[in-house]
Coordinates of C-alpha atoms in Angstrom, one line a residue:
Chain A
M579 CA 81.1 -29.9 -85.6
S580 CA 80.7 -29.4 -89.7
T581 CA 84.5 -30.1 -89.7
N582 CA 84.4 -33.4 -88.4
V583 CA 81.7 -34.9 -90.7
A584 CA 83.2 -33.2 -93.9
T585 CA 86.3 -35.2 -92.7
E586 CA 84.9 -38.5 -91.7
R587 CA 82.5 -38.4 -95.6
I588 CA 86.1 -37.7 -97.1
A589 CA 88.3 -40.4 -95.2
V590 CA 85.3 -42.9 -96.5
P591 CA 86.0 -43.9 -100.2
A592 CA 82.9 -43.5 -102.6
G593 CA 83.5 -47.0 -103.6
E594 CA 83.4 -48.6 -100.2
T595 CA 81.5 -52.2 -100.6
V596 CA 78.4 -53.1 -98.4
S597 CA 80.2 -55.6 -96.6
A598 CA 83.6 -52.9 -95.6
R599 CA 80.5 -50.7 -94.6
V600 CA 79.2 -53.7 -92.2
L601 CA 82.9 -54.6 -91.1
R602 CA 83.1 -50.8 -89.7
A603 CA 79.8 -50.6 -88.0
L604 CA 80.7 -53.9 -86.5
N605 CA 84.1 -52.3 -85.0
R606 CA 82.3 -50.1 -83.4
T607 CA 80.1 -52.1 -81.4
P608 CA 81.5 -51.8 -78.7
V609 CA 82.1 -48.1 -79.2
H610 CA 78.7 -48.2 -79.2
I611 CA 77.6 -50.1 -76.6
F612 CA 80.0 -48.3 -74.0
L613 CA 78.3 -44.9 -75.1
G614 CA 75.1 -46.4 -74.8
I615 CA 75.5 -47.8 -71.3
I616 CA 77.3 -44.4 -70.1
A617 CA 73.8 -42.4 -71.4
V618 CA 71.3 -44.5 -69.2
I619 CA 73.9 -44.0 -66.2
W620 CA 73.6 -40.3 -66.4
L621 CA 69.5 -40.0 -67.7
A622 CA 68.1 -42.9 -66.0
P623 CA 68.4 -41.6 -62.5
T624 CA 67.0 -38.0 -63.4
I625 CA 63.9 -39.4 -65.8
G626 CA 63.6 -42.0 -62.7
L627 CA 62.8 -38.6 -60.0
L628 CA 60.7 -37.1 -63.3
V629 CA 58.4 -40.2 -64.2
T630 CA 58.3 -40.3 -60.0
S631 CA 57.0 -36.6 -59.8
F632 CA 54.1 -37.3 -61.9
R633 CA 53.3 -40.6 -60.6
P634 CA 49.8 -41.2 -58.3
R635 CA 51.4 -41.4 -54.7
S636 CA 49.8 -45.4 -54.2
D637 CA 51.2 -46.3 -57.2
I638 CA 55.0 -45.0 -56.8
Q639 CA 54.9 -47.0 -52.9
S640 CA 53.6 -50.1 -54.9
T641 CA 56.1 -50.5 -58.3
G642 CA 58.8 -48.9 -59.5
W643 CA 59.2 -45.5 -61.9
W644 CA 61.0 -48.4 -64.5
E645 CA 57.3 -50.3 -64.4
V646 CA 55.8 -47.1 -65.4
L647 CA 54.1 -48.6 -69.1
G648 CA 52.5 -51.1 -66.5
T649 CA 50.6 -48.6 -64.8
L650 CA 50.2 -45.6 -66.8
R651 CA 48.7 -43.1 -64.1
F652 CA 49.7 -39.7 -63.9
T653 CA 49.3 -36.9 -62.0
L654 CA 49.4 -33.1 -61.0
E655 CA 48.6 -33.7 -57.7
N656 CA 52.6 -33.6 -56.5
Y657 CA 53.1 -30.3 -57.4
Q658 CA 49.6 -29.0 -56.4
S659 CA 50.4 -29.9 -52.5
V660 CA 53.6 -29.6 -52.9
I661 CA 53.2 -26.0 -54.0
N662 CA 50.7 -25.0 -51.9
A663 CA 51.4 -27.1 -48.8
N664 CA 55.1 -27.2 -48.5
G665 CA 55.9 -23.7 -49.7
M666 CA 57.6 -24.6 -52.4
G667 CA 55.1 -22.3 -54.5
R668 CA 57.0 -19.3 -52.0
A669 CA 60.4 -21.0 -52.6
F670 CA 59.9 -20.6 -56.0
L671 CA 59.3 -17.0 -55.6
N672 CA 62.0 -16.7 -53.0
S673 CA 65.1 -17.9 -55.4
L674 CA 63.7 -16.1 -58.1
F675 CA 64.1 -12.8 -55.5
I676 CA 67.6 -14.1 -54.6
A677 CA 69.1 -15.0 -57.7
V678 CA 68.1 -12.0 -59.7
P679 CA 69.6 -9.0 -58.3
S680 CA 72.1 -11.2 -57.4
T681 CA 72.6 -11.5 -61.0
L682 CA 72.3 -7.8 -62.1
L683 CA 74.3 -6.4 -58.9
P684 CA 78.0 -8.6 -59.8
L685 CA 77.3 -7.9 -63.6
L686 CA 77.1 -4.0 -63.0
V687 CA 79.8 -4.4 -60.5
C688 CA 82.1 -6.6 -61.5
S689 CA 82.1 -4.8 -65.4
L690 CA 82.9 -1.6 -64.7
A691 CA 85.7 -2.9 -62.2
A692 CA 87.0 -5.6 -65.0
Y693 CA 86.7 -2.5 -67.6
A694 CA 89.6 -0.4 -64.8
F695 CA 91.6 -3.3 -65.0
S696 CA 91.8 -3.7 -68.3
W697 CA 92.0 0.1 -70.2
L698 CA 92.2 2.6 -67.0
R699 CA 95.6 3.6 -66.3
F700 CA 96.4 4.2 -62.2
P701 CA 99.3 3.1 -59.8
F702 CA 99.3 -0.5 -58.5
R703 CA 96.8 -1.6 -61.2
D704 CA 98.9 -5.0 -61.7
T705 CA 99.2 -5.4 -58.0
I706 CA 95.3 -4.7 -56.9
F707 CA 94.5 -7.0 -59.9
L708 CA 97.1 -10.2 -58.8
V709 CA 95.3 -9.4 -55.1
I710 CA 92.0 -10.1 -56.6
V711 CA 92.7 -13.0 -58.6
A712 CA 94.4 -14.6 -55.2
L713 CA 90.9 -13.8 -52.9
L714 CA 89.6 -16.5 -55.7
M715 CA 89.8 -18.9 -52.9
V716 CA 89.0 -17.2 -50.3
P717 CA 86.1 -20.0 -49.0
V718 CA 82.8 -18.8 -48.1
Q719 CA 83.4 -19.7 -44.6
V720 CA 85.7 -17.4 -43.5
A721 CA 82.9 -14.6 -43.8
F722 CA 80.5 -16.3 -41.7
L723 CA 81.0 -15.0 -38.4
P724 CA 82.6 -11.5 -38.9
V725 CA 79.5 -11.1 -41.1
Q726 CA 77.1 -12.1 -39.7
Q727 CA 78.2 -9.5 -37.1
L728 CA 78.3 -6.2 -39.1
F729 CA 74.9 -7.9 -40.3
A730 CA 73.0 -8.7 -37.2
P731 CA 72.4 -4.7 -35.8
L732 CA 71.9 -3.9 -39.0
K733 CA 69.2 -6.8 -39.4
L734 CA 70.4 -7.3 -43.1
T735 CA 69.9 -11.3 -42.6
Q736 CA 65.7 -10.7 -41.8
G737 CA 64.9 -9.4 -45.3
F738 CA 67.5 -9.9 -49.1
F739 CA 69.3 -7.2 -48.9
G740 CA 72.3 -9.5 -46.9
I741 CA 71.8 -12.2 -49.5
W742 CA 72.6 -10.2 -52.3
L743 CA 75.2 -8.4 -51.1
A744 CA 77.2 -11.5 -49.6
H745 CA 76.4 -13.2 -53.2
T746 CA 77.9 -10.0 -55.1
A747 CA 80.9 -9.2 -53.1
F748 CA 81.5 -13.2 -53.4
A749 CA 81.0 -13.2 -57.4
L750 CA 83.7 -10.3 -57.7
P751 CA 87.0 -12.0 -58.2
F752 CA 85.6 -14.4 -60.6
G753 CA 83.2 -12.0 -62.4
I754 CA 86.2 -9.1 -62.2
F755 CA 88.8 -11.6 -63.7
L756 CA 86.8 -13.7 -66.1
L757 CA 85.7 -9.8 -67.6
R758 CA 88.7 -8.6 -67.9
N759 CA 90.4 -11.4 -69.7
F760 CA 87.6 -10.6 -72.2
F761 CA 88.3 -7.1 -72.3
I762 CA 91.7 -7.1 -72.7
T763 CA 90.7 -8.6 -76.1
L764 CA 88.6 -6.0 -77.6
P765 CA 90.0 -3.9 -80.8
R766 CA 92.6 -0.7 -78.5
D767 CA 92.1 0.9 -81.8
L768 CA 88.3 1.2 -81.3
I769 CA 88.4 2.4 -77.6
E770 CA 91.1 5.4 -78.2
A771 CA 89.1 6.5 -81.3
A772 CA 86.3 6.9 -79.0
R773 CA 88.3 8.9 -76.9
I774 CA 90.2 10.7 -79.2
D775 CA 86.7 11.6 -80.4
G776 CA 86.2 13.1 -76.7
S777 CA 83.9 10.0 -75.8
S778 CA 84.2 10.3 -72.1
T779 CA 85.4 6.8 -69.8
L780 CA 82.0 6.1 -69.5
G781 CA 81.0 6.9 -72.4
V782 CA 83.2 4.5 -74.1
F783 CA 82.1 1.8 -71.6
R784 CA 78.7 1.9 -71.9
N785 CA 78.8 2.5 -76.2
I786 CA 81.3 0.1 -77.0
V787 CA 82.7 -2.1 -74.6
V788 CA 79.5 -3.2 -73.0
P789 CA 77.6 -3.9 -77.1
L790 CA 81.5 -5.8 -77.6
S791 CA 81.1 -8.1 -74.7
V792 CA 77.0 -9.6 -74.5
P793 CA 78.5 -12.7 -75.4
A794 CA 80.9 -12.7 -72.6
L795 CA 78.4 -10.6 -70.3
A796 CA 75.9 -13.1 -71.2
A797 CA 77.9 -16.4 -70.5
Y798 CA 78.9 -15.0 -66.9
G799 CA 75.2 -14.2 -66.2
I800 CA 74.2 -16.9 -66.7
F801 CA 76.6 -18.7 -64.4
Q802 CA 76.0 -16.5 -61.9
F803 CA 72.4 -16.6 -61.9
L804 CA 72.6 -20.4 -61.7
W805 CA 75.5 -20.8 -58.8
V806 CA 72.6 -18.2 -56.5
W807 CA 70.1 -20.2 -57.5
N808 CA 71.7 -23.7 -56.9
D809 CA 73.2 -22.0 -53.2
L810 CA 72.9 -23.6 -50.4
L811 CA 75.2 -22.8 -47.8
M812 CA 75.1 -19.3 -48.6
A813 CA 70.9 -19.4 -48.0
L814 CA 71.4 -21.0 -44.7
I815 CA 74.0 -18.6 -43.0
F816 CA 72.6 -15.4 -44.9
I817 CA 68.5 -16.0 -44.6
G818 CA 67.7 -15.3 -41.3
N819 CA 64.0 -15.6 -41.6
N820 CA 62.7 -18.6 -42.5
A821 CA 59.4 -16.6 -44.3
N822 CA 62.5 -16.3 -47.2
Y823 CA 63.9 -19.4 -47.8
P824 CA 64.7 -20.2 -51.2
M825 CA 63.9 -23.6 -53.2
T826 CA 67.2 -25.7 -51.8
I827 CA 66.6 -24.6 -48.4
Q828 CA 62.8 -26.0 -48.6
V829 CA 63.9 -29.4 -50.3
T830 CA 66.6 -30.4 -47.6
T831 CA 64.2 -29.4 -45.1
L832 CA 61.3 -31.5 -47.1
L833 CA 63.6 -34.5 -46.9
G834 CA 64.8 -34.4 -43.5
T835 CA 61.3 -34.8 -42.5
Y836 CA 59.3 -36.5 -45.0
G837 CA 62.2 -38.9 -46.0
S838 CA 59.7 -41.8 -47.2
E839 CA 57.4 -39.2 -49.0
W840 CA 58.8 -40.3 -52.1
H841 CA 55.8 -38.1 -54.2
L842 CA 56.2 -34.6 -52.3
L843 CA 60.1 -35.2 -52.6
A844 CA 60.1 -35.9 -56.1
A845 CA 57.7 -33.2 -57.0
S846 CA 59.9 -30.7 -54.8
A847 CA 63.3 -32.0 -56.7
F848 CA 62.2 -31.1 -59.7
L849 CA 60.9 -27.9 -59.2
L850 CA 64.3 -26.9 -57.9
M851 CA 66.2 -28.1 -61.0
F852 CA 63.6 -26.5 -63.3
V853 CA 64.4 -23.6 -64.5
P854 CA 68.4 -24.7 -64.9
L855 CA 67.4 -27.2 -67.2
A856 CA 65.4 -24.9 -69.1
V857 CA 67.7 -22.2 -69.1
F858 CA 70.7 -25.7 -70.2
F859 CA 68.4 -26.6 -72.7
S860 CA 67.6 -23.3 -74.7
L861 CA 71.2 -21.5 -73.8
Q862 CA 73.6 -23.9 -74.3
R863 CA 75.9 -22.8 -76.2
Y864 CA 76.6 -19.5 -73.7
F865 CA 76.2 -22.6 -70.2
V866 CA 79.2 -24.5 -71.6
Q867 CA 81.1 -21.6 -72.2
G868 CA 80.1 -19.9 -68.4
L869 CA 80.6 -22.7 -66.7
L870 CA 84.3 -24.3 -68.5
A871 CA 85.0 -19.9 -68.2
G872 CA 84.4 -21.2 -64.2
S873 CA 86.5 -23.8 -64.0
V874 CA 89.0 -21.6 -61.8
K875 CA 86.1 -20.9 -59.0
Chain B
M795 CA 75.8 9.2 -60.5
T796 CA 78.2 12.3 -61.6
A797 CA 80.6 11.5 -63.6
T798 CA 83.9 13.4 -63.3
P799 CA 84.5 14.8 -66.9
V800 CA 87.4 13.3 -68.5
M801 CA 90.5 14.6 -70.3
V802 CA 89.7 15.0 -73.6
S803 CA 93.0 14.4 -75.2
P804 CA 95.1 17.3 -76.3
P805 CA 96.4 17.4 -80.1
K806 CA 99.2 15.5 -79.0
A807 CA 96.8 12.3 -78.6
R808 CA 99.0 9.5 -79.8
R809 CA 100.2 8.7 -76.4
V810 CA 96.6 8.3 -75.0
R811 CA 96.9 5.2 -73.7
H812 CA 99.9 6.1 -71.4
E813 CA 97.9 9.2 -69.8
R814 CA 96.4 8.6 -66.3
T815 CA 92.8 8.3 -65.7
G816 CA 91.4 11.1 -63.0
W817 CA 91.2 10.0 -59.9
G818 CA 87.6 10.5 -60.0
T819 CA 86.9 8.5 -63.4
V820 CA 89.1 5.1 -61.9
L821 CA 87.2 5.4 -58.1
L822 CA 83.7 5.3 -60.4
F823 CA 84.7 2.3 -61.6
L824 CA 86.8 0.5 -59.0
A825 CA 85.4 1.5 -55.7
P826 CA 81.9 0.1 -55.7
A827 CA 84.1 -3.8 -56.0
L828 CA 86.4 -2.8 -53.8
V829 CA 84.5 -1.7 -51.4
L830 CA 82.6 -4.6 -51.3
L831 CA 85.6 -6.8 -51.7
L832 CA 87.1 -5.2 -48.5
I833 CA 83.8 -5.7 -46.5
F834 CA 83.1 -9.2 -47.3
L835 CA 86.8 -10.9 -48.4
V836 CA 89.9 -9.1 -46.7
Y837 CA 87.8 -7.7 -43.1
P838 CA 86.1 -11.0 -42.3
T839 CA 89.8 -13.4 -43.7
L840 CA 91.7 -11.2 -41.2
S841 CA 88.4 -11.1 -38.3
T842 CA 88.5 -14.9 -38.7
L843 CA 92.2 -15.2 -38.3
R844 CA 91.5 -12.8 -34.8
M845 CA 88.6 -15.1 -34.2
S846 CA 90.2 -18.6 -34.3
V847 CA 92.7 -18.2 -31.4
D848 CA 89.5 -16.9 -29.0
R849 CA 87.1 -18.9 -27.1
G850 CA 84.5 -17.3 -28.5
L851 CA 81.3 -19.1 -26.8
G852 CA 78.5 -17.2 -28.0
G853 CA 80.0 -14.7 -30.2
N854 CA 81.9 -13.3 -27.5
F855 CA 85.4 -12.6 -28.2
S856 CA 87.6 -11.6 -25.6
R857 CA 89.0 -14.2 -24.1
F858 CA 92.4 -15.3 -26.3
V859 CA 93.3 -18.9 -26.2
G860 CA 96.5 -19.3 -28.4
L861 CA 96.1 -22.5 -30.6
D862 CA 93.4 -23.9 -28.5
N863 CA 90.7 -24.7 -30.8
Y864 CA 93.3 -26.1 -33.4
I865 CA 95.1 -28.3 -30.7
S866 CA 91.3 -29.1 -28.9
L867 CA 90.2 -29.8 -33.5
L868 CA 93.1 -32.7 -33.2
N869 CA 92.1 -34.4 -30.7
T870 CA 88.1 -33.9 -31.6
P871 CA 87.4 -37.6 -33.4
S872 CA 84.7 -35.8 -35.1
F873 CA 87.2 -33.3 -37.2
V874 CA 89.7 -35.7 -37.8
G875 CA 87.4 -38.3 -39.0
S876 CA 86.0 -35.0 -41.9
I877 CA 89.4 -34.3 -42.6
I878 CA 89.8 -38.1 -43.2
N879 CA 86.7 -38.5 -45.5
N880 CA 87.8 -35.1 -47.4
V881 CA 91.1 -37.3 -48.5
L882 CA 89.0 -40.4 -49.6
W883 CA 87.0 -37.0 -51.8
I884 CA 89.9 -36.3 -53.1
V885 CA 91.6 -39.9 -53.9
F886 CA 88.5 -41.6 -55.4
Y887 CA 86.6 -38.2 -56.4
T888 CA 89.2 -36.2 -58.4
T889 CA 90.8 -40.2 -60.2
F890 CA 86.9 -41.5 -61.4
V891 CA 86.1 -37.8 -62.0
I892 CA 89.6 -37.2 -64.2
L893 CA 89.0 -41.4 -65.9
F894 CA 85.3 -41.2 -66.9
G895 CA 85.8 -37.6 -68.6
L896 CA 88.9 -38.8 -70.2
A897 CA 87.5 -42.3 -71.5
I898 CA 83.7 -40.7 -72.3
A899 CA 86.0 -37.5 -74.4
V900 CA 88.0 -39.8 -75.8
V901 CA 85.3 -42.3 -77.1
A902 CA 82.8 -40.3 -77.5
M903 CA 85.0 -38.3 -80.7
R904 CA 84.5 -41.7 -83.0
V905 CA 80.7 -40.9 -83.3
R906 CA 78.2 -38.5 -84.9
Y907 CA 76.1 -38.4 -81.7
E908 CA 79.2 -37.2 -79.7
S909 CA 77.2 -33.4 -79.1
T910 CA 74.5 -35.7 -77.7
I911 CA 76.7 -37.5 -75.4
K912 CA 78.4 -34.5 -74.1
A913 CA 74.7 -32.8 -73.4
I914 CA 73.8 -36.2 -71.5
V915 CA 77.0 -36.6 -69.1
F916 CA 77.2 -32.5 -68.9
L917 CA 73.7 -32.1 -67.5
P918 CA 74.2 -32.9 -63.9
M919 CA 76.7 -29.3 -64.1
A920 CA 72.9 -27.6 -64.5
I921 CA 71.4 -28.8 -61.2
A922 CA 71.9 -28.1 -57.6
A923 CA 73.8 -30.5 -55.3
T924 CA 70.5 -30.3 -52.9
A925 CA 68.3 -31.6 -56.2
L926 CA 71.8 -34.1 -56.7
G927 CA 70.5 -35.2 -53.0
V928 CA 67.4 -36.3 -53.9
I929 CA 67.7 -37.7 -57.4
W930 CA 70.0 -40.2 -55.8
A931 CA 68.2 -40.7 -52.4
F932 CA 65.9 -42.5 -54.6
V933 CA 68.6 -44.2 -56.5
Y934 CA 70.1 -45.8 -53.2
A935 CA 66.4 -46.7 -51.1
T936 CA 66.1 -49.6 -49.2
D937 CA 61.8 -50.5 -50.5
S938 CA 63.2 -51.7 -53.9
N939 CA 60.1 -50.2 -55.1
I940 CA 61.5 -47.3 -55.2
G941 CA 65.4 -47.5 -55.0
L942 CA 67.2 -48.9 -58.4
L943 CA 70.2 -49.7 -57.3
N944 CA 68.7 -51.8 -54.6
A945 CA 65.7 -53.5 -57.2
L946 CA 68.9 -53.7 -59.8
L947 CA 70.9 -56.0 -57.4
G948 CA 67.3 -57.8 -56.0
V949 CA 67.2 -58.9 -60.1
I950 CA 70.8 -61.1 -58.5
R951 CA 69.2 -61.6 -54.9
I952 CA 71.6 -59.6 -53.5
G953 CA 70.2 -56.9 -50.7
P954 CA 68.6 -54.8 -50.4
I955 CA 72.0 -53.0 -48.8
S956 CA 70.9 -49.7 -46.8
W957 CA 73.7 -47.1 -48.8
L958 CA 73.4 -44.1 -47.0
G959 CA 72.9 -45.8 -43.4
N960 CA 75.6 -48.2 -43.2
P961 CA 79.2 -46.3 -42.5
S962 CA 80.8 -48.4 -44.7
F963 CA 79.4 -47.9 -48.1
V964 CA 78.2 -44.3 -46.9
N965 CA 80.9 -42.3 -48.5
A966 CA 81.5 -44.6 -51.3
A967 CA 77.8 -43.5 -51.9
L968 CA 78.3 -40.4 -51.8
I969 CA 81.8 -40.3 -53.6
A970 CA 79.6 -41.7 -56.4
V971 CA 77.2 -38.9 -56.4
G972 CA 80.2 -36.3 -56.9
I973 CA 81.6 -38.3 -59.5
W974 CA 78.2 -38.3 -61.6
G975 CA 77.8 -35.0 -60.7
S976 CA 81.4 -33.8 -62.1
T977 CA 82.6 -36.3 -65.0
G978 CA 80.6 -34.0 -67.2
F979 CA 82.7 -30.8 -66.9
A980 CA 85.7 -32.8 -66.9
T981 CA 84.3 -34.3 -70.5
V982 CA 83.3 -30.8 -72.1
I983 CA 86.6 -29.4 -70.7
L984 CA 89.1 -32.8 -72.1
S985 CA 87.6 -33.1 -75.2
A986 CA 88.1 -29.1 -76.1
A987 CA 91.7 -30.5 -75.4
L988 CA 92.0 -33.2 -77.3
K989 CA 90.2 -31.6 -80.3
G990 CA 93.7 -29.9 -80.1
I991 CA 95.9 -32.0 -80.7
P992 CA 96.9 -31.9 -84.5
T993 CA 95.8 -35.0 -86.6
E994 CA 99.0 -35.1 -88.3
I995 CA 100.6 -36.4 -84.7
L996 CA 98.1 -38.9 -84.7
E997 CA 97.9 -40.1 -88.6
A998 CA 101.9 -40.4 -88.0
A999 CA 101.8 -42.3 -85.0
R1000 CA 99.1 -44.5 -87.1
T1001 CA 101.2 -45.2 -90.1
D1002 CA 104.6 -45.6 -88.3
G1003 CA 102.2 -48.8 -86.3
A1004 CA 101.0 -47.7 -83.0
N1005 CA 98.2 -49.8 -82.1
E1006 CA 95.1 -47.7 -80.2
F1007 CA 96.2 -47.9 -76.8
Q1008 CA 100.0 -46.8 -77.3
I1009 CA 98.5 -43.7 -79.0
F1010 CA 95.9 -43.5 -75.6
W1011 CA 99.0 -43.7 -73.5
R1012 CA 101.6 -42.4 -75.2
I1013 CA 100.3 -39.5 -76.8
I1014 CA 96.9 -38.8 -76.3
V1015 CA 97.4 -37.7 -72.4
P1016 CA 101.0 -36.8 -72.7
M1017 CA 99.7 -33.8 -74.9
V1018 CA 96.8 -33.4 -72.2
S1019 CA 98.2 -33.5 -68.9
L1020 CA 98.2 -29.3 -68.6
P1021 CA 94.6 -29.5 -69.0
I1022 CA 94.3 -32.4 -67.0
S1023 CA 96.5 -30.4 -64.3
V1024 CA 93.9 -27.8 -64.3
L1025 CA 90.9 -29.9 -63.9
A1026 CA 92.7 -31.7 -61.0
V1027 CA 93.4 -28.6 -59.2
T1028 CA 89.7 -27.1 -59.7
L1029 CA 88.5 -31.1 -58.6
I1030 CA 90.5 -31.1 -55.6
V1031 CA 89.0 -28.0 -54.6
N1032 CA 85.6 -28.6 -55.4
V1033 CA 86.5 -31.0 -52.8
I1034 CA 87.7 -28.7 -49.8
K1035 CA 84.5 -26.7 -50.2
L1036 CA 82.5 -29.4 -50.4
F1037 CA 79.0 -29.3 -48.8
D1038 CA 76.0 -29.6 -49.9
I1039 CA 76.2 -33.7 -51.1
P1040 CA 76.6 -35.0 -47.2
Y1041 CA 74.5 -32.1 -45.8
V1042 CA 71.6 -33.1 -47.8
M1043 CA 72.2 -36.9 -48.0
T1044 CA 73.1 -37.9 -44.6
Q1045 CA 73.8 -34.6 -42.5
G1046 CA 77.1 -36.4 -42.0
G1047 CA 75.3 -39.9 -40.5
P1048 CA 75.2 -42.3 -39.8
G1049 CA 77.4 -41.1 -37.1
N1050 CA 79.6 -38.8 -37.9
A1051 CA 80.5 -41.3 -41.1
S1052 CA 79.9 -38.9 -44.1
R1053 CA 80.9 -35.8 -42.3
V1054 CA 83.4 -33.1 -43.8
I1055 CA 85.3 -30.4 -43.1
A1056 CA 82.7 -27.8 -44.1
F1057 CA 80.1 -30.0 -42.6
E1058 CA 82.3 -29.8 -39.2
M1059 CA 82.3 -26.0 -39.3
Y1060 CA 78.6 -25.2 -40.1
K1061 CA 77.4 -28.3 -38.1
Q1062 CA 79.3 -28.8 -35.0
D1063 CA 81.1 -25.6 -34.3
F1064 CA 79.2 -22.3 -36.4
A1065 CA 75.4 -23.7 -35.6
A1066 CA 76.8 -24.7 -31.6
G1067 CA 78.1 -21.4 -30.6
L1068 CA 81.6 -23.1 -30.9
Y1069 CA 82.6 -19.7 -32.6
G1070 CA 86.5 -19.7 -31.6
K1071 CA 86.5 -23.3 -33.1
A1072 CA 84.2 -22.2 -36.4
A1073 CA 86.7 -19.5 -37.1
A1074 CA 89.5 -22.4 -36.6
V1075 CA 87.8 -24.6 -39.0
A1076 CA 87.2 -21.8 -41.5
V1077 CA 91.3 -20.9 -41.5
I1078 CA 92.4 -24.2 -41.5
M1079 CA 89.8 -24.4 -44.9
L1080 CA 91.8 -21.0 -46.5
I1081 CA 95.2 -22.3 -45.5
L1082 CA 94.6 -26.1 -47.2
L1083 CA 93.3 -23.2 -50.4
I1084 CA 96.4 -21.1 -50.8
P1085 CA 98.8 -23.7 -52.6
V1086 CA 96.1 -23.0 -55.5
M1087 CA 95.7 -19.5 -53.9
I1088 CA 99.7 -19.2 -55.4
F1089 CA 98.9 -21.6 -58.2
N1090 CA 96.6 -19.4 -59.9
V1091 CA 98.3 -15.6 -59.2
R1092 CA 102.2 -18.3 -61.0
R1093 CA 100.2 -19.4 -63.7
F1094 CA 98.1 -15.6 -64.3
R1095 CA 101.3 -14.3 -64.3
S1096 CA 103.2 -16.4 -66.8
S1097 CA 100.4 -16.1 -69.0
A1098 CA 99.4 -12.8 -69.0
V1099 CA 100.9 -9.8 -69.7
V1100 CA 100.8 -8.5 -66.5

């Protein structure tokens, strides 16, 4: 970004006249108009939802959210009622309770395996790794029936354990692939020096590889957390107990049953979006890295 | 956990990297991943293949029926309809996401607020498809106090149109939501690729008198064709796995008008206890993804020293 600005400044001759500058700005007008339209198209629907979620029910039904400046009445009642009466409070906690272990477990299992594939020597290493790359494309649908049959006698879909395991397993091909590609870029000398100094393999992993890989681990962790937080399908399959439903299922149910109760829908959808948006605005750099790396998933 | 002690390298330690690691250590690192992959991906794939050739009513897998499930799927109008819808998605969603992504990336490069524009367009990528569904259920609502689109059309005295309730509009409406959700992803990827084009080439073309359109079609597009093809593959995979948007917004309706394969598998077959057919749909999805699997493995083998 900074280099862009620098080159642009060089490109503008110091002695440029005012009229030349105006002319240049006019030339750019179509560019600004195009980007302005794009910004409106991409912001308006989300802003509409946000504004609606804070408007009283009667206002929502009598005027559009784009006329909000005419009424300017806001309330937290919609949020109060979805959190208490419509179970969104409980669903929020369920989403957290599903997403946190489903992020930490893959981080641990993937980084261990990725380390083995990048720095340990064993037979068939590269073949096994290629099989894992191939498994990236296995759709989660193939697991529905067989895994449910495995879970049924153990009652794993009654609690959260089943979905933690399922999310972890389906996160592995991508996580191992991503972290392995990062681990092999670590300096060989550093790892070998530690080994020669008598560090155990686990010691090298814990004291050298993990600390050096914090950006990659963070990017993957954020990606995985949002993936699970936003997941609907796996939750429908592997959570058998209504009391454990995450927000994605709860919001879908509300849309089905209260299709015209817009005040409730807006507030509950915004609760679902709140955590990802907070992550997006605070950790944007890691977030974009993670999603770009995730382009193969 | 008991860590297996690792051999401390003997004096001839220069060759330490060629030494095999002890089995105990390898297992310590690999076993959790391999066990999970075997239980949740490898075994289910094989098991689903087997189930797909069984009647499998209500979970009872004891009646081998050969390819009956596949044949009966091809004779099921809602399944054929869902395949056609997936094809519509592949054609329109993939094309427009790439076109919009490229246009925004190219144009945004010329302004100082480039990163802001990219962030705005990228924002929907963070949000659950479930929330996208609700956001757009608002935009499409027929009530002109709720639905922005019908309110705008009302100004020029059209409508209101039931975007999600009319079979001829519903797929276009859902695909538009998908495009809106994924354009930011394409923008960010293509923007990174565009930055990789050496400015000397563009300068040289301008000096030779090429106009901006020639530069775009003759230089920029060919130079980002590899990222575009990888992006296209990713988007097609998204479509094959697509479930949330139709499930949340229309439940495949009105009628069966907006069904897609993944929805069909869940709703028509899995939830209805037709497990043999459900397994057959899962196998069809897997088969559709096998070319991508091969593409990935090939790409990986050629790019990395394995």
